[in-house]
Short mmCIF file of C-alpha atoms in Angstrom, two decimals:
data_model
loop_
_atom_site.label_atom_id
_atom_site.label_comp_id
_atom_site.label_asym_id
_atom_site.label_seq_id
_atom_site.Cartn_x
_atom_site.Cartn_y
_atom_site.Cartn_z
CA MET U 1 70.81 50.97 25.94
CA ILE U 2 69.99 48.38 23.26
CA ASP U 3 68.25 48.75 19.94
CA LEU U 4 67.40 45.44 18.33
CA SER U 5 66.36 46.95 14.99
CA PHE U 6 69.61 45.85 13.31
CA LEU U 7 69.17 42.31 14.62
CA GLN U 8 65.53 42.30 13.51
CA GLN U 9 66.54 43.38 10.03
CA PHE U 10 69.51 40.98 9.94
CA SER U 11 67.30 38.03 10.94
CA GLY U 12 64.40 39.07 8.72
CA GLY U 13 62.23 39.45 11.81
CA ASP U 14 62.51 35.72 12.52
CA LYS U 15 62.20 35.44 16.30
CA ALA U 16 63.91 32.02 16.36
CA LYS U 17 66.97 33.48 14.60
CA MET U 18 66.95 36.52 16.87
CA SER U 19 66.80 34.24 19.91
CA LYS U 20 69.70 32.21 18.54
CA TYR U 21 71.91 35.29 18.04
CA ILE U 22 71.02 36.74 21.42
CA GLY U 23 71.80 33.37 23.00
CA MET U 24 75.16 33.25 21.25
CA PHE U 25 76.00 36.72 22.58
CA LEU U 26 74.93 35.78 26.10
CA LYS U 27 77.18 32.71 26.00
CA SER U 28 80.20 34.49 24.56
CA TYR U 29 80.33 37.87 26.31
CA PRO U 30 81.68 36.63 29.70
CA SER U 31 84.80 35.13 28.10
CA ALA U 32 85.24 38.22 25.91
CA LEU U 33 85.14 40.47 28.97
CA GLN U 34 87.51 38.13 30.82
CA ALA U 35 89.98 38.32 27.93
CA ILE U 36 89.82 42.12 28.04
CA GLU U 37 90.41 42.14 31.81
CA ASP U 38 93.27 39.63 31.54
CA LYS U 39 95.03 41.61 28.80
CA LEU U 40 94.64 44.82 30.79
CA ALA U 41 96.05 43.20 33.95
CA ALA U 42 99.01 41.88 31.95
CA GLN U 43 99.46 45.28 30.27
CA ASP U 44 99.32 43.40 26.97
CA TRP U 45 98.21 46.39 24.89
CA SER U 46 98.21 44.55 21.58
CA GLY U 47 96.16 41.73 23.08
CA LEU U 48 93.80 44.24 24.70
CA ARG U 49 93.33 45.98 21.35
CA THR U 50 92.48 42.65 19.71
CA ALA U 51 90.13 41.56 22.52
CA ALA U 52 88.24 44.88 22.45
CA HIS U 53 88.11 44.77 18.65
CA SER U 54 86.53 41.31 18.62
CA LEU U 55 83.74 42.39 21.00
CA LYS U 56 82.69 45.37 18.83
CA PRO U 57 80.72 43.51 16.11
CA GLN U 58 78.84 41.49 18.72
CA LEU U 59 77.81 44.70 20.47
CA ASN U 60 76.78 46.15 17.12
CA TYR U 61 74.49 43.20 16.37
CA MET U 62 72.86 43.64 19.77
CA GLY U 63 72.34 47.36 19.17
CA ALA U 64 74.54 48.37 22.12
CA LYS U 65 76.00 51.44 20.42
CA THR U 66 77.34 53.10 23.58
CA MET U 67 79.24 49.97 24.58
CA GLN U 68 80.43 49.46 21.01
CA GLU U 69 81.86 53.00 21.05
CA LEU U 70 83.56 52.35 24.40
CA ALA U 71 85.11 49.12 23.05
CA LYS U 72 86.31 51.14 20.05
CA GLU U 73 87.93 53.71 22.38
CA ILE U 74 89.65 50.93 24.34
CA GLU U 75 90.85 49.36 21.08
CA TYR U 76 92.25 52.71 19.89
CA SER U 77 93.88 53.63 23.18
CA ALA U 78 95.54 50.23 23.59
CA GLY U 79 96.57 50.07 19.94
CA GLU U 80 98.05 53.56 19.88
CA GLY U 81 99.50 53.45 23.39
CA LYS U 82 97.59 56.62 24.27
CA ASP U 83 95.86 57.48 27.54
CA LEU U 84 96.82 54.08 28.97
CA GLU U 85 96.11 55.35 32.48
CA LYS U 86 92.44 55.70 31.50
CA LEU U 87 92.12 52.09 30.37
CA PRO U 88 91.28 50.54 33.79
CA GLY U 89 88.30 52.88 34.19
CA MET U 90 87.21 52.37 30.60
CA VAL U 91 87.41 48.59 30.92
CA ASN U 92 85.43 48.75 34.17
CA ASP U 93 82.76 50.89 32.49
CA LEU U 94 82.64 48.46 29.55
CA LYS U 95 82.25 45.50 31.88
CA LYS U 96 79.39 47.15 33.81
CA GLY U 97 77.69 48.29 30.62
CA VAL U 98 77.91 44.93 28.87
CA VAL U 99 76.48 43.19 31.94
CA GLN U 100 73.53 45.64 31.78
CA VAL U 101 73.15 44.95 28.05
CA ALA U 102 73.12 41.21 28.77
CA ALA U 103 70.37 41.67 31.38
CA LEU U 104 68.27 43.62 28.87
CA LEU U 105 68.86 40.94 26.24
CA GLU U 106 67.82 38.21 28.67
CA ALA U 107 64.58 40.12 29.26
CA GLU U 108 64.02 40.38 25.49
CA LEU U 109 64.69 36.66 25.13
CA ALA U 110 62.11 35.92 27.82
CA LYS U 111 59.55 38.07 25.95
CA MET U 112 60.19 36.16 22.74
CA GLY U 113 59.27 32.95 24.54
#
C-alpha cells in the first residue's frame, strides 16, 4: 500500500530526512481528511476539489499510489460536478485508506529508530 522508494530517492536515502517528511505527513493528514469531509458535508464541490488536490502530492511522496489516484478521482468528480452521488463512498474509502497508510508509515518510522 506504500512504496517509499520515491521518498528514499527524494531524501537521498537520509533516514533523518525521511523521518522528518513522514512525521510531517502524519501531523498533517488528519486535518486534510477533516477538510475533505467538511467540504463534502457542506456540498462545497469547489472546496472539496481543492482539499482533495492538496492531499495528492503528500500521498505521492509517501508512495500511496492507490490513495493518490482516489484523491485524484474525488478532485475530478467534485471539480466537474460528475458522479456526485459517489463522492460520499469515495471520501469514506479515502479516509480508511489514508488511515491505513498512516499506520504503515508509523511502523516504518519505528523501524528507522
